[in-house]
Amino acid sequence: MQNNKKGYLISFEGIDGSGKSTLIINLKKYFEKNLKNKFIYTREPGGTKEAEIIRNVLLDAKNDISYENKTEILLLLASRYEHYTKLIKPALKEGKIVICDRFIDSTIAYQCNNNDSLKQFFLNVSSFLIKNFTPDLTILLDIKAEQALARIKKRNKNNRYDKRKLDFYKKVRQEYLAQEKKFSRISLVDASKNADLISKQVIEIILNKIS
Ligand code: TYD
């Protein structure tokens, strides 16, 4: 484990519409019955008061807002640094299991996808802030972009990120799959399956990791 920490950071990743939120609700129910005080649930961008303010800046749905790529990465990293320093690091020191809805793989997949120079920029700045810190386990919910987009269309959300198109999500998915090939901490889960089956599978993966 990194940084002499005693707990675990478990991140959840996947393109929008992969069923991540439903899965996390199911996991909460399970872990609230079992091991209640050991778990903390959090999300990115956000997770602390300060980081949630940056989240609102990022997700603002105004039509005329479009940040430079590097600005967007810096905002995400600013939010992550607040979150990591104030919430994640202390919780891990206390031995908690931190369940985090999105973390570094989102930034690589969404902001850096297919662009090596952006990836380098992200990794360099990130290493100044959180060194080589990575989750202990990452659950990647994988689903075809077409299927995910059909699910998103049924929801009535409308933040800046919800306006993206099929091609964008196809690229994000490919980048996630490339990450999964590189890092053994990432566990691939077929998100097209039934929600109960997925929850059972993921609970097993988590229990395996923390036992
Ligand atoms: P949210 O409504 O929470 O979506 P979801 O339930 O799918 O997680 O919005 C989070 C959005 O932020 C999501 O579209 C992905 C995006 N995001 C990035 O683009 N880069 C990042 O580094 C992070 C953490 C999130």
PDB file of N, CA and C in Angstrom, residues 41-42 53-54 73 83 97 99 107 124 183 185-186 200:
ATOM      1  N   TYR A  41     -18.340   7.297   1.469  1.00  0.00           N
ATOM      2  CA  TYR A  41     -18.715   7.451   0.063  1.00  0.00           C
ATOM      3  C   TYR A  41     -18.429   8.875  -0.374  1.00  0.00           C
ATOM      4  N   THR A  42     -17.809   9.008  -1.514  1.00  0.00           N
ATOM      5  CA  THR A  42     -17.496  10.342  -1.985  1.00  0.00           C
ATOM      6  C   THR A  42     -17.447  10.357  -3.515  1.00  0.00           C
ATOM      7  N   ILE A  53     -17.506  23.307  -4.902  1.00  0.00           N
ATOM      8  CA  ILE A  53     -17.622  24.620  -5.553  1.00  0.00           C
ATOM      9  C   ILE A  53     -16.956  24.548  -6.929  1.00  0.00           C
ATOM     10  N   ILE A  54     -15.807  23.891  -6.980  1.00  0.00           N
ATOM     11  CA  ILE A  54     -15.113  23.744  -8.277  1.00  0.00           C
ATOM     12  C   ILE A  54     -15.948  22.849  -9.212  1.00  0.00           C
ATOM     13  N   ILE A  73      -8.333  20.651 -17.123  1.00  0.00           N
ATOM     14  CA  ILE A  73      -7.532  19.693 -16.340  1.00  0.00           C
ATOM     15  C   ILE A  73      -7.098  20.335 -15.021  1.00  0.00           C
ATOM     16  N   HIS A  83      -9.886  17.490  -2.347  1.00  0.00           N
ATOM     17  CA  HIS A  83     -10.536  16.240  -1.959  1.00  0.00           C
ATOM     18  C   HIS A  83      -9.536  15.267  -1.331  1.00  0.00           C
ATOM     19  N   ILE A  97     -12.421   2.575   4.358  1.00  0.00           N
ATOM     20  CA  ILE A  97     -12.504   2.151   2.961  1.00  0.00           C
ATOM     21  C   ILE A  97     -13.271   3.245   2.231  1.00  0.00           C
ATOM     22  N   ILE A  99     -14.987   4.780  -0.878  1.00  0.00           N
ATOM     23  CA  ILE A  99     -15.617   4.450  -2.155  1.00  0.00           C
ATOM     24  C   ILE A  99     -15.774   5.756  -2.914  1.00  0.00           C
ATOM     25  N   THR A 107     -10.139  11.530 -15.572  1.00  0.00           N
ATOM     26  CA  THR A 107      -9.433  12.650 -16.214  1.00  0.00           C
ATOM     27  C   THR A 107      -8.642  12.158 -17.425  1.00  0.00           C
ATOM     28  N   ASN A 124       2.164  15.172 -15.172  1.00  0.00           N
ATOM     29  CA  ASN A 124       3.178  16.022 -14.526  1.00  0.00           C
ATOM     30  C   ASN A 124       2.574  16.847 -13.401  1.00  0.00           C
ATOM     31  N   PHE A 183      -3.105  -1.337 -16.174  1.00  0.00           N
ATOM     32  CA  PHE A 183      -3.032  -1.338 -14.711  1.00  0.00           C
ATOM     33  C   PHE A 183      -3.828  -2.489 -14.096  1.00  0.00           C
ATOM     34  N   ARG A 185      -4.701  -2.827 -11.110  1.00  0.00           N
ATOM     35  CA  ARG A 185      -5.669  -2.387 -10.090  1.00  0.00           C
ATOM     36  C   ARG A 185      -7.082  -2.249 -10.678  1.00  0.00           C
ATOM     37  N   ILE A 186      -7.183  -2.199 -12.028  1.00  0.00           N
ATOM     38  CA  ILE A 186      -8.503  -1.983 -12.640  1.00  0.00           C
ATOM     39  C   ILE A 186      -9.198  -3.319 -12.926  1.00  0.00           C
ATOM     40  N   LYS A 200     -23.654  -7.888  -7.084  1.00  0.00           N
ATOM     41  CA  LYS A 200     -23.091  -9.085  -6.432  1.00  0.00           C
ATOM     42  C   LYS A 200     -21.633  -9.269  -6.838  1.00  0.00           C
TER      43      LYS A 200
END
